[in-house]
Amino acid sequence: MDYETPQFFRVMQYAARADRDVVDMVSGNPDWDPPDGLRDGLRDYAEADADEYQYAPSRGLKSLREEIAARRDVTVDRVVVTNGTGEANHLAMTGGLDHFSGDEIVLTDPVYPYYAGRANFLDAETTFVAAGDDGRLDPETVRAAASDETSVIVVNSPNNPTGAIYDADAMAEFVAIAEDHDALLVSDEVYDHFDYAGRFASALEHDSPNVVATNAFSKSMAITGLRVGYAVFPSPDGPSGDLVDRAATRHMLTNVSGSRPAQYAVERALQTTSPEYYAECRRRLERRIDTFCAALDAAGAEYNRPEGGFYVMARFPDFAGSFENVYELVDEAGVAGMPGEAFGESRSDWIRFALVTPRVEEAAERLGNFFE
Amino acid sequence: MDYETPQFFRVMQYAARADRDVVDMVSGNPDWDPPDGLRDGLRDYAEADADEYQYAPSRGLKSLREEIAARRDVTVDRVVVTNGTGEANHLAMTGGLDHFSGDEIVLTDPVYPYYAGRANFLDAETTFVAAGDDGRLDPETVRAAASDETSVIVVNSPNNPTGAIYDADAMAEFVAIAEDHDALLVSDEVYDHFDYAGRFASALEHDSPNVVATNAFSKSMAITGLRVGYAVFPSPDGPSGDLVDRAATRHMLTNVSGSRPAQYAVERALQTTSPEYYAECRRRLERRIDTFCAALDAAGAEYNRPEGGFYVMARFPDFAGSFENVYELVDEAGVAGMPGEAFGESRSDWIRFALVTPRVEEAAERLGNFFE
């Protein structure tokens, strides 16, 4: 599997060239509006003094870092603002490989392709732990896979692509496994606002020198294009204290700093957006999940109703999760999903659908007609 | 020299804590306004549809890449939009180390500290070539330093900190040296709009598989905080064709994509900004250079009048370019510059002053009084 070239574009390009109308359920781009405060922040930035157009501090605007630290209940010296969760994961994974012994990264299967691509690019050994049929990750399988060679374990909850949420007990066990093997647990929590089951548990509940939590405003504020995320590292005063400084140095020597209008607007949105904005986003997605799962039932598909996030994986009778079949769905049903084989081996019979389109109902009908 | 922690902040913090008014001539942040089109672009982006808030293509907005390619007279498949010149240089230097044989990077002395910091961070061997007393870089000294171990040669013209411009003959020779030693010439041209001597020559005048040019809108549009730059790689169809794809992959796995409002605004500014904007910036800086150099003459200092860029390096009688002396200038003269020792060994007697403050005249007077 060539994870270094994520395959999203391949399917999106095929769908764009199709000779018919296609509902795009490939990308993870929210289709709703960002909070009003985000646009207000951009409007105000457009009128700001010339000095506000110059370098932000490399670790991020101080007031934004303080806002993040207060919300996550950590000290501000643990927070580095990044170019989205992508860079946060990059800093965490490279930092874990540098700091901890071993050169192996433990990932899940199915896997978010960027993790595997980055691990390959960094020449790390990768070990994949298969998720259960319900999409959850059994801590015992992670413990069985981890060894003294393990330097990084990456988990993602709510999970892309399975929709599973790892609960507090599982997260505690992942932290313990990282500690037992002198490794770093990287917990990507970018879908934390999309918890329908009330089960989400952040890795930051554990004050451990073996934990980095990564996150962004990309999904929660519907701004994947603004590239504002962050990583929370272990305290600089603790036994892994060098992780945060090393990550900040890598960030500085790679990017110097993040884009300032985006940070400025996110800070404004954090200050002004009410819980109702996020609640409405969840309700909208739950309605779509209901609609889509009903169509999957009618089509005789197997699936797990997502506990969180905005993806549904489904397995249709006698219809593998291959690129070939996904292309057939584009041409014959007018629905584009991601083949399960793009996420690893364990879900090669499955297809992932992203519910970030207002046309979920239409897509559901089309799939129903195709598979009836 | 610990280049991994650029020392700008050290001096800026000292100046900020000083018990008196200080003219900041430390940072390279332009103090003038960005073009109107830049602000217009941000205003329009604030009203854009939700889908404009989602991921830009990883290599940059297509229309922005096309605009850059047309201006640089290269094919668009050679252009990767980056998070400022910082990331462009990062991609070019890492790509050169990966692709070409040897693990040595040739840098100049004085050196822009980020180059040296990045080389250290990448565990590359570094060889420094001293600039001449006039700040220019004699190609013969570069040829003498280069060897089969050399994989990357970094040049910067107009130069920070010396203000020298490497002319067309010198640039041709740098390209030839890179070709002769199977190395990559990385030509950082971020100050190209600030050419007072009419001597600037871009490395892109040479269609070579051994050349990457890096640039950004940070200085030319006075937007160091927006983080929009680019690298122009050798053609993907030529003998170093994998450089651009490898850099695009590294960019994707590090940052996913650049910040979209910043790219959107830069594209608008490129389309709408007249040559007069850049000409006025040059005239403003030339007036400041006149003022400042006159004060240096009066103080009995040695200096090179900058041919380009916006820095002046000066050597005062019996007053080395140490942090200690720079702090004394802060406290006693009320002027903050950068000690030459922060840029390497060859300029440890010199102090760099950035002319990006409207208070150049005041600073010149203060220095004149201090050294009289």
XYZ file of C-alpha atoms in Angstrom:
744
model
C 0.000 0.000 0.000
C 1.494 3.336 -1.044
C 0.358 5.482 1.862
C 2.649 8.335 0.860
C 0.143 9.427 -1.750
C -3.216 9.533 0.021
C -5.792 8.213 -2.380
C -8.560 10.710 -1.698
C -7.694 12.709 -4.780
C -7.783 9.641 -6.990
C -11.445 9.006 -6.184
C -12.359 12.696 -6.194
C -10.824 13.119 -9.636
C -12.643 10.060 -10.937
C -15.915 11.443 -9.569
C -15.249 14.887 -11.047
C -14.701 13.359 -14.498
C -17.835 11.214 -14.322
C -20.457 11.677 -16.966
C -23.214 12.191 -14.407
C -24.124 13.954 -11.187
C -22.250 12.432 -8.220
C -22.758 12.966 -4.481
C -19.264 13.450 -3.012
C -18.900 11.434 0.183
C -15.132 11.139 -0.164
C -13.532 14.107 1.536
C -13.640 15.043 5.215
C -14.510 18.684 4.523
C -17.432 19.934 6.611
C -20.117 21.446 4.373
C -21.571 23.849 6.942
C -20.627 27.411 7.791
C -17.865 28.350 10.217
C -18.996 30.217 13.350
C -19.866 33.888 12.819
C -17.022 34.902 15.112
C -14.548 33.311 12.704
C -15.679 35.537 9.850
C -15.803 38.539 12.210
C -12.208 37.856 13.162
C -11.143 37.804 9.517
C -13.035 41.044 8.835
C -11.320 42.782 11.730
C -7.922 41.415 10.749
C -8.364 42.951 7.287
C -8.447 46.379 8.996
C -5.637 45.701 11.482
C -2.461 47.767 11.786
C 0.522 46.859 9.633
C 2.367 45.324 12.588
C -0.379 42.708 12.962
C 0.638 41.455 9.499
C 4.075 40.447 10.756
C 5.342 37.158 12.227
C 3.267 35.650 14.983
C 5.339 34.101 17.773
C 6.600 30.760 16.523
C 4.620 28.736 19.092
C 1.463 30.684 18.241
C -0.259 33.928 19.252
C 0.132 34.170 23.019
C -3.556 34.886 23.657
C -4.593 31.921 21.493
C -2.227 29.589 23.334
C -3.604 30.847 26.653
C -7.161 30.269 25.473
C -6.277 26.720 24.421
C -4.389 26.006 27.652
C -7.325 27.209 29.767
C -9.802 25.059 27.837
C -7.617 21.957 28.062
C -6.678 22.693 31.682
C -2.944 22.544 31.032
C -0.153 25.067 31.513
C 0.489 27.257 28.490
C 4.123 26.085 28.245
C 2.819 22.700 27.044
C 0.960 24.132 24.013
C 2.396 24.594 20.501
C 0.020 26.011 17.878
C 0.515 24.152 14.600
C -0.491 24.155 10.962
C -3.539 21.966 11.673
C -3.618 18.509 13.255
C -1.427 17.387 10.360
C 1.584 19.287 11.658
C 0.663 18.518 15.273
C 0.815 14.792 14.474
C 4.021 15.300 12.510
C 5.709 17.030 15.461
C 4.419 14.451 17.915
C 5.457 11.420 15.840
C 8.914 12.761 14.946
C 9.420 13.829 18.563
C 8.429 10.388 19.830
C 10.827 8.661 17.427
C 13.669 10.979 18.476
C 13.070 10.821 22.213
C 12.009 7.268 22.979
C 13.980 4.099 22.292
C 13.025 1.897 19.348
C 12.063 2.855 15.827
C 8.642 1.280 15.552
C 5.313 3.072 15.300
C 2.149 1.179 16.258
C -0.873 2.174 14.178
C -4.376 0.806 13.852
C -5.884 -0.984 10.889
C -7.988 0.544 9.398
C -5.629 3.507 9.522
C -5.973 7.173 8.620
C -3.613 7.123 5.611
C -1.614 10.204 6.646
C -0.309 8.390 9.761
C 0.980 5.490 7.704
C 2.343 7.768 4.991
C 4.232 9.828 7.544
C 5.610 6.701 9.245
C 6.866 5.434 5.867
C 8.338 8.815 5.018
C 10.173 8.848 8.364
C 11.556 5.355 7.682
C 9.932 4.026 10.830
C 8.908 0.418 11.204
C 5.133 0.151 11.324
C 3.029 -2.430 13.155
C -0.697 -2.411 12.557
C -3.222 -3.475 15.190
C -6.588 -4.479 13.759
C -9.663 -2.804 15.189
C -12.512 -5.051 16.258
C -15.543 -5.679 14.078
C -17.260 -2.881 15.981
C -14.441 -0.506 15.044
C -13.215 -0.186 18.615
C -9.615 -0.865 19.582
C -9.138 -3.562 22.206
C -6.298 -2.416 24.488
C -5.155 -6.024 24.869
C -4.365 -6.221 21.142
C -2.327 -3.028 21.446
C -0.491 -4.438 24.465
C 0.248 -7.636 22.562
C 1.681 -5.642 19.636
C 3.806 -3.201 21.656
C 7.400 -4.068 22.468
C 10.662 -2.476 23.470
C 11.035 -1.522 19.812
C 7.924 0.657 20.038
C 8.582 4.356 20.296
C 5.196 5.754 19.200
C 1.597 4.523 19.441
C -0.980 6.560 17.530
C -4.652 6.413 18.450
C -7.538 8.466 17.078
C -10.839 8.835 18.894
C -13.513 9.518 17.707
C -12.042 7.411 14.958
C -11.643 8.080 11.266
C -12.711 5.867 9.487
C -14.570 3.528 11.893
C -16.608 6.055 13.921
C -15.675 4.280 17.167
C -14.897 6.121 20.390
C -12.324 4.732 22.804
C -13.702 5.174 26.331
C -11.917 6.266 29.499
C -10.869 2.726 30.463
C -9.367 2.067 27.022
C -7.560 5.407 27.014
C -6.116 4.734 30.478
C -4.830 1.410 29.225
C -3.240 2.977 26.099
C -1.416 5.425 28.378
C -0.256 2.564 30.604
C 1.023 0.580 27.599
C 3.026 3.607 26.397
C 4.485 4.047 29.880
C 5.296 0.338 30.231
C 7.198 0.308 26.921
C 8.920 3.697 27.201
C 6.955 4.961 24.221
C 4.851 8.000 23.323
C 1.080 7.792 23.003
C -0.053 10.253 20.328
C -3.776 10.812 20.781
C -5.367 12.552 17.799
C -8.592 14.034 19.133
C -9.600 16.243 16.207
C -13.177 14.858 16.159
C -13.717 15.418 19.901
C -16.658 17.776 19.316
C -18.550 15.032 17.467
C -19.338 12.638 20.311
C -22.877 11.261 20.007
C -22.403 8.563 22.613
C -21.043 10.654 25.468
C -18.103 8.250 25.750
C -15.197 10.450 24.604
C -12.196 10.523 26.924
C -9.171 12.711 26.239
C -5.680 11.385 26.780
C -5.038 14.651 28.645
C -6.995 13.230 31.583
C -3.704 11.453 32.273
C -0.838 13.638 33.418
C 1.842 11.436 31.871
C 5.289 12.112 30.408
C 4.321 9.586 27.705
C 1.311 11.397 26.217
C 0.869 14.027 23.509
C -2.653 15.082 22.516
C -3.188 16.635 19.084
C -6.175 18.595 17.908
C -7.358 21.381 15.598
C -10.263 23.686 14.889
C -10.499 22.296 11.342
C -13.482 20.035 11.925
C -15.156 21.646 14.957
C -15.263 25.069 13.246
C -15.553 23.746 9.658
C -12.267 25.364 8.617
C -9.981 22.623 7.311
C -8.404 25.210 4.978
C -7.265 27.626 7.688
C -4.713 25.225 9.207
C -4.902 26.023 12.891
C -4.271 23.149 15.263
C -2.195 22.416 18.317
C -0.322 19.788 20.247
C -0.217 19.516 24.033
C 3.117 18.034 25.127
C 4.227 16.704 28.516
C 5.286 19.401 30.952
C 8.702 20.926 30.174
C 9.552 20.405 33.858
C 8.953 16.637 33.778
C 10.962 13.640 32.587
C 10.003 14.194 28.894
C 10.493 17.907 29.233
C 12.572 18.225 26.096
C 9.704 17.030 23.842
C 7.960 20.385 23.732
C 11.141 22.393 23.108
C 12.323 20.009 20.431
C 8.925 20.171 18.705
C 8.926 23.953 18.886
C 12.395 24.014 17.308
C 11.304 21.654 14.529
C 8.209 23.799 13.958
C 10.328 26.961 13.806
C 12.914 25.514 11.430
C 10.187 24.084 9.170
C 7.531 26.800 9.123
C 8.916 29.682 11.223
C 5.363 30.330 12.460
C 1.737 29.692 11.547
C -0.421 31.995 9.452
C -1.540 34.918 11.562
C -4.972 35.849 10.126
C -6.087 32.253 10.649
C -4.873 32.224 14.265
C -6.442 35.628 14.884
C -9.815 34.501 13.528
C -9.783 31.221 15.468
C -9.064 33.066 18.689
C -12.046 35.353 18.059
C -14.255 32.381 17.278
C -13.167 30.577 20.452
C -14.155 33.621 22.503
C -17.519 34.197 20.850
C -18.950 30.862 19.734
C -21.681 29.461 21.970
C -22.063 25.741 22.770
C -25.217 25.852 20.625
C -23.106 26.109 17.441
C -21.411 22.813 18.194
C -24.668 21.217 19.404
C -26.395 22.148 16.146
C -23.526 20.588 14.164
C -23.963 17.376 16.152
C -27.742 17.339 15.648
C -27.304 17.896 11.904
C -24.895 14.963 11.703
C -27.090 12.707 13.835
C -29.990 13.339 11.450
C -27.735 12.380 8.552
C -26.538 9.279 10.374
C -30.168 8.212 10.940
C -31.024 8.722 7.275
C -27.948 7.015 5.944
C -28.068 4.033 8.286
C -31.710 3.422 7.423
C -30.713 3.219 3.748
C -27.886 0.845 4.616
C -30.371 -1.374 6.470
C -32.606 -1.380 3.420
C -29.651 -2.284 1.201
C -28.775 -5.215 3.410
C -25.408 -3.708 4.302
C -23.425 -4.371 7.430
C -22.205 -1.256 9.268
C -21.434 0.228 12.653
C -23.466 3.245 13.576
C -20.812 5.881 14.359
C -20.376 6.773 18.019
C -18.509 9.882 16.955
C -17.007 11.741 14.002
C -18.735 11.900 10.645
C -17.842 8.767 8.729
C -19.783 5.532 8.232
C -18.103 2.356 7.028
C -20.380 -0.160 5.372
C -19.992 -3.629 3.865
C -22.372 -4.561 1.084
C -23.159 -8.175 0.103
C -20.765 -9.406 -2.614
C -19.310 -5.949 -3.228
C -15.744 -5.497 -1.951
C -14.265 -2.174 -0.877
C -12.020 -1.895 -3.926
C -11.261 1.104 -6.102
C -12.955 -0.767 -8.961
C -16.206 -1.101 -7.036
C -16.050 2.475 -5.788
C -15.700 3.640 -9.385
C -18.688 1.497 -10.309
C -20.695 3.213 -7.547
C -19.676 6.590 -8.980
C -20.788 5.647 -12.488
C -23.849 3.560 -11.734
C -25.186 4.947 -8.452
C -23.843 8.512 -8.515
C -22.290 8.223 -5.055
C -18.562 8.521 -4.337
C -17.083 6.919 -1.210
C -13.603 5.798 -0.215
C -12.628 2.160 -0.755
C -11.806 0.372 2.491
C -8.614 -0.955 0.948
C -7.227 2.603 1.095
C -7.272 2.295 4.910
C -5.411 -1.004 5.209
C -6.172 -4.685 5.100
C -8.818 -5.284 7.732
C -11.513 -3.257 5.986
C -10.846 -4.192 2.372
C -14.463 -5.340 2.073
C -15.798 -2.053 3.331
C -16.485 1.410 1.899
C -16.249 4.657 3.889
C -18.856 7.368 3.392
C -18.319 10.892 4.744
C -21.569 12.489 5.864
C -20.387 16.030 5.189
C -22.784 16.819 2.374
C -26.336 18.151 2.523
C -27.218 15.435 -0.008
C -27.001 12.484 2.386
C -30.661 11.628 1.830
C -30.220 11.615 -1.940
C -27.089 9.479 -1.646
C -28.928 7.067 0.616
C -31.723 6.706 -1.941
C -29.261 6.156 -4.770
C -27.410 3.461 -2.841
C -30.739 1.846 -1.934
C -31.726 1.715 -5.587
C -28.354 0.375 -6.683
C -28.233 -2.444 -4.144
C -31.928 -3.382 -4.148
C 27.199 28.765 17.960
C 23.740 27.422 18.800
C 21.968 28.239 15.580
C 18.968 26.093 16.489
C 17.649 28.880 18.665
C 17.804 32.037 16.546
C 18.912 34.857 18.772
C 16.574 37.550 17.507
C 14.230 37.063 20.426
C 17.042 37.349 22.943
C 17.845 40.895 21.814
C 14.212 41.863 21.307
C 13.376 40.719 24.832
C 16.318 42.639 26.246
C 15.163 45.748 24.375
C 11.574 45.309 25.540
C 12.699 45.128 29.167
C 14.916 48.193 28.871
C 14.226 51.127 31.148
C 14.065 53.577 28.260
C 12.693 54.134 24.766
C 14.490 51.914 22.231
C 14.389 52.004 18.419
C 13.985 48.362 17.303
C 16.346 47.622 14.421
C 16.503 43.907 15.218
C 13.687 42.174 13.398
C 13.175 41.855 9.650
C 9.523 42.866 9.811
C 8.576 45.542 7.283
C 6.893 48.487 9.028
C 4.834 49.667 6.070
C 1.364 48.687 4.934
C 0.624 45.683 2.731
C -0.855 46.479 -0.701
C -4.546 47.444 -0.679
C -5.353 44.364 -2.744
C -4.101 42.169 0.088
C -6.598 43.639 2.541
C -9.317 43.528 -0.147
C -8.622 39.838 -0.616
C -8.998 39.188 3.114
C -12.244 41.196 3.215
C -13.695 39.159 0.349
C -12.525 35.890 1.851
C -14.422 36.738 5.053
C -17.629 36.664 2.959
C -16.763 33.585 0.886
C -18.862 30.437 0.706
C -18.258 27.692 3.262
C -16.473 25.517 0.732
C -13.749 28.166 0.354
C -12.914 27.532 4.019
C -11.869 23.955 3.292
C -8.464 22.500 2.353
C -6.604 24.240 -0.451
C -4.794 21.839 -2.784
C -1.649 20.694 -1.026
C 0.679 22.348 -3.573
C -1.274 25.610 -3.292
C -4.329 27.233 -4.854
C -4.165 26.430 -8.553
C -4.727 30.014 -9.673
C -1.996 31.264 -7.324
C 0.466 28.674 -8.622
C -0.392 29.690 -12.190
C 0.142 33.339 -11.351
C 3.535 32.549 -9.810
C 4.553 30.309 -12.719
C 3.662 32.995 -15.265
C 5.652 35.646 -13.393
C 8.694 33.407 -13.012
C 8.347 32.080 -16.563
C 8.326 28.437 -15.519
C 5.815 25.634 -15.956
C 3.293 25.360 -13.136
C 4.325 21.776 -12.354
C 7.594 23.159 -10.941
C 5.886 25.363 -8.318
C 5.006 24.337 -4.744
C 3.379 27.008 -2.572
C 4.835 26.871 0.927
C 4.466 28.284 4.411
C 6.782 31.192 3.615
C 10.386 31.071 2.441
C 11.149 29.206 5.656
C 9.311 26.091 4.504
C 10.503 26.578 0.910
C 14.107 26.475 2.132
C 13.311 23.514 4.378
C 11.877 21.535 1.467
C 14.743 22.500 -0.826
C 17.490 21.674 1.675
C 15.974 18.352 2.791
C 15.304 17.457 -0.841
C 18.890 18.254 -1.818
C 20.274 16.132 1.021
C 18.030 13.207 0.037
C 18.607 13.384 -3.698
C 22.248 14.300 -4.180
C 25.261 12.391 -2.916
C 27.163 13.639 0.118
C 25.839 14.994 3.380
C 27.463 18.414 3.447
C 25.735 21.779 3.154
C 27.791 24.781 2.058
C 26.663 28.028 3.668
C 28.073 31.528 3.738
C 29.566 33.338 6.700
C 27.929 35.622 7.756
C 24.928 33.297 7.569
C 21.212 33.781 8.017
C 20.864 31.783 11.260
C 17.867 29.710 10.113
C 19.986 28.046 7.385
C 22.598 26.962 9.883
C 20.013 25.940 12.461
C 18.200 23.794 9.908
C 21.456 22.198 8.735
C 22.312 21.309 12.344
C 18.804 19.990 12.968
C 19.096 17.788 9.863
C 22.457 16.437 11.104
C 24.190 17.697 7.954
C 27.833 18.623 7.869
C 28.214 22.362 7.364
C 31.013 24.209 5.623
C 31.043 27.985 5.789
C 32.435 30.189 3.040
C 33.370 33.673 4.188
C 31.925 36.594 2.245
C 34.341 39.275 1.114
C 34.806 42.518 2.997
C 32.286 44.054 0.617
C 29.742 41.387 1.600
C 29.793 39.759 -1.820
C 30.467 36.072 -2.297
C 33.430 35.274 -4.534
C 32.476 32.211 -6.615
C 36.073 30.982 -6.448
C 35.847 30.630 -2.665
C 32.661 28.604 -3.083
C 34.345 26.416 -5.701
C 37.298 25.857 -3.384
C 34.959 24.789 -0.564
C 32.721 22.486 -2.607
C 33.572 18.798 -2.911
C 32.001 15.476 -3.717
C 30.644 15.520 -0.169
C 28.595 18.619 -0.989
C 24.922 17.987 -1.589
C 23.502 21.479 -1.019
C 24.841 25.019 -1.524
C 22.669 27.826 -0.142
C 23.013 31.358 -1.451
C 20.911 34.400 -0.647
C 20.812 37.482 -2.854
C 20.051 40.271 -2.053
C 21.812 39.101 1.062
C 20.737 39.137 4.665
C 22.750 40.365 6.542
C 25.384 41.919 4.241
C 23.140 43.737 1.730
C 25.253 42.419 -1.166
C 23.763 41.311 -4.478
C 25.336 38.469 -6.428
C 25.323 39.449 -10.086
C 24.549 37.331 -13.160
C 28.135 36.131 -13.583
C 28.388 35.037 -9.966
C 25.024 33.273 -10.123
C 26.043 31.436 -13.306
C 29.159 30.257 -11.543
C 27.233 29.055 -8.468
C 24.992 27.010 -10.775
C 28.056 25.571 -12.530
C 29.658 24.613 -9.195
C 26.488 22.800 -8.126
C 26.393 20.962 -11.451
C 30.088 20.064 -11.287
C 29.707 18.555 -7.811
C 26.330 16.857 -8.294
C 24.798 19.160 -5.707
C 21.749 21.381 -5.392
C 22.002 25.165 -5.470
C 19.285 26.625 -3.229
C 18.884 30.278 -4.156
C 16.862 32.215 -1.583
C 15.606 35.288 -3.425
C 13.118 36.643 -0.893
C 14.569 40.179 -1.094
C 14.437 40.305 -4.908
C 12.094 43.321 -4.916
C 14.657 45.365 -3.001
C 17.368 45.796 -5.620
C 18.788 49.329 -5.565
C 21.752 48.534 -7.784
C 19.947 46.875 -10.703
C 22.302 43.919 -10.349
C 19.930 41.190 -9.158
C 20.038 37.946 -11.124
C 17.708 35.059 -10.357
C 19.019 31.499 -10.352
C 15.955 30.694 -12.488
C 17.738 32.272 -15.447
C 19.501 28.900 -15.569
C 17.374 25.962 -16.618
C 19.335 23.453 -14.553
C 18.407 20.202 -12.783
C 20.662 21.437 -9.950
C 18.767 24.610 -9.019
C 15.869 25.391 -6.693
C 14.803 29.007 -6.218
C 12.893 29.955 -3.066
C 10.887 33.074 -2.471
C 7.901 34.558 -0.627
C 5.589 37.551 -0.493
C 6.590 38.158 3.135
C 8.969 41.033 2.467
C 7.745 42.367 -0.884
C 4.155 42.711 0.408
C 5.084 43.392 4.063
C 3.283 40.273 5.283
C 5.806 38.111 7.136
C 2.949 36.828 9.326
C 0.817 35.434 6.501
C 3.287 32.680 5.568
C 2.930 32.475 1.810
C 6.023 31.546 -0.138
C 7.045 29.143 -2.849
C 9.813 27.015 -4.247
C 10.509 26.479 -7.958
C 12.007 23.026 -8.496
C 13.675 21.532 -11.573
C 11.241 20.237 -14.159
C 9.554 16.947 -13.187
C 10.449 15.694 -16.662
C 14.192 16.248 -16.226
C 17.001 14.353 -14.501
C 16.082 15.712 -11.029
C 12.403 15.249 -11.719
C 11.680 13.520 -8.418
C 12.709 16.607 -6.386
C 9.395 18.391 -6.842
C 7.258 15.336 -6.099
C 9.310 14.420 -3.057
C 9.044 18.001 -1.752
C 5.293 18.022 -2.370
C 4.980 14.760 -0.418
C 7.040 16.137 2.473
C 4.933 19.288 2.456
C 1.715 17.242 2.480
C 2.831 14.926 5.277
C 4.068 17.866 7.367
C 1.439 20.558 6.818
C -1.247 18.987 4.565
C -1.654 22.381 2.869
C -1.020 26.083 3.453
C -3.486 28.481 5.020
C -6.136 29.393 2.488
C -7.154 32.966 3.426
C -3.490 33.986 3.189
C -3.088 32.373 -0.247
C -6.364 33.896 -1.417
C -5.305 37.391 -0.322
C -1.840 37.098 -1.869
C -3.336 36.044 -5.177
C -5.598 39.096 -5.145
C -2.672 41.358 -4.289
C -0.568 39.886 -7.099
C -3.329 40.670 -9.568
C -4.017 44.202 -8.384
C -0.782 45.707 -7.063
C 0.913 48.151 -9.411
C 4.691 48.384 -9.826
C 4.419 51.762 -8.074
C 3.763 50.033 -4.732
C 7.101 48.222 -4.924
C 8.882 51.311 -6.294
C 7.644 53.406 -3.370
C 8.889 50.747 -0.929
C 12.303 50.925 -2.576
C 12.390 54.738 -2.475
C 11.422 54.727 1.204
C 14.244 52.321 1.987
C 16.764 54.226 -0.095
C 15.967 57.402 1.861
C 16.530 55.480 5.078
C 19.796 54.052 3.761
C 20.995 57.578 2.918
C 20.106 58.831 6.380
C 21.593 55.913 8.223
C 24.808 55.745 6.236
C 25.400 59.445 6.750
C 25.182 58.857 10.506
C 27.570 55.916 10.240
C 30.027 58.148 8.379
C 29.739 60.724 11.139
C 30.335 58.030 13.763
C 33.477 56.871 11.985
C 31.997 53.460 11.338
C 32.951 51.102 8.547
C 30.026 49.740 6.529
C 28.901 48.600 3.115
C 26.062 50.561 1.622
C 23.464 47.867 0.846
C 22.993 47.026 -2.820
C 19.717 45.338 -1.906
C 17.507 44.204 0.956
C 17.023 46.294 4.069
C 19.910 45.584 6.401
C 23.105 47.518 7.045
C 26.090 45.941 8.772
C 28.456 48.373 10.449
C 31.730 48.132 12.355
C 32.421 50.792 14.960
C 35.904 51.638 16.225
C 36.774 49.534 19.299
C 33.243 48.224 19.711
C 32.842 44.523 18.771
C 29.615 42.972 17.523
C 28.945 41.093 20.748
C 25.714 40.611 22.649
C 27.294 42.589 25.481
C 27.924 45.609 23.267
C 24.504 45.364 21.649
C 22.930 45.430 25.103
C 25.039 48.488 25.914
C 23.682 50.179 22.770
C 20.151 49.382 23.928
C 20.718 50.865 27.362
C 22.972 53.796 26.508
C 21.974 54.770 22.958
C 18.394 53.477 22.787
C 19.017 51.542 19.573
C 18.705 47.757 19.243
C 20.612 45.907 16.513
C 21.755 42.327 16.037
C 25.287 41.376 17.110
C 27.399 40.178 14.198
C 28.476 37.164 16.219
C 24.925 35.814 15.819
C 25.669 35.428 12.093
C 28.918 33.498 12.359
C 32.587 34.231 12.816
C 33.546 36.555 9.996
C 31.394 39.444 11.190
C 31.905 39.187 14.934
C 33.093 42.798 14.963
C 29.986 44.017 13.174
C 26.424 44.918 14.126
C 23.425 44.504 11.832
C 20.734 47.157 11.715
C 17.361 46.518 10.055
C 15.985 49.649 8.395
C 12.364 48.586 8.806
C 11.336 51.303 11.215
C 10.106 54.836 10.526
C 12.528 55.961 13.242
C 15.724 55.430 11.233
C 16.612 59.117 11.456
C 16.183 59.108 15.233
C 18.265 55.954 15.526
C 20.970 57.487 13.353
C 21.113 60.545 15.618
C 21.286 58.417 18.748
C 24.135 56.340 17.344
C 25.903 59.496 16.243
C 25.671 60.923 19.765
C 26.797 57.668 21.376
C 29.876 57.250 19.197
C 30.895 60.899 18.896
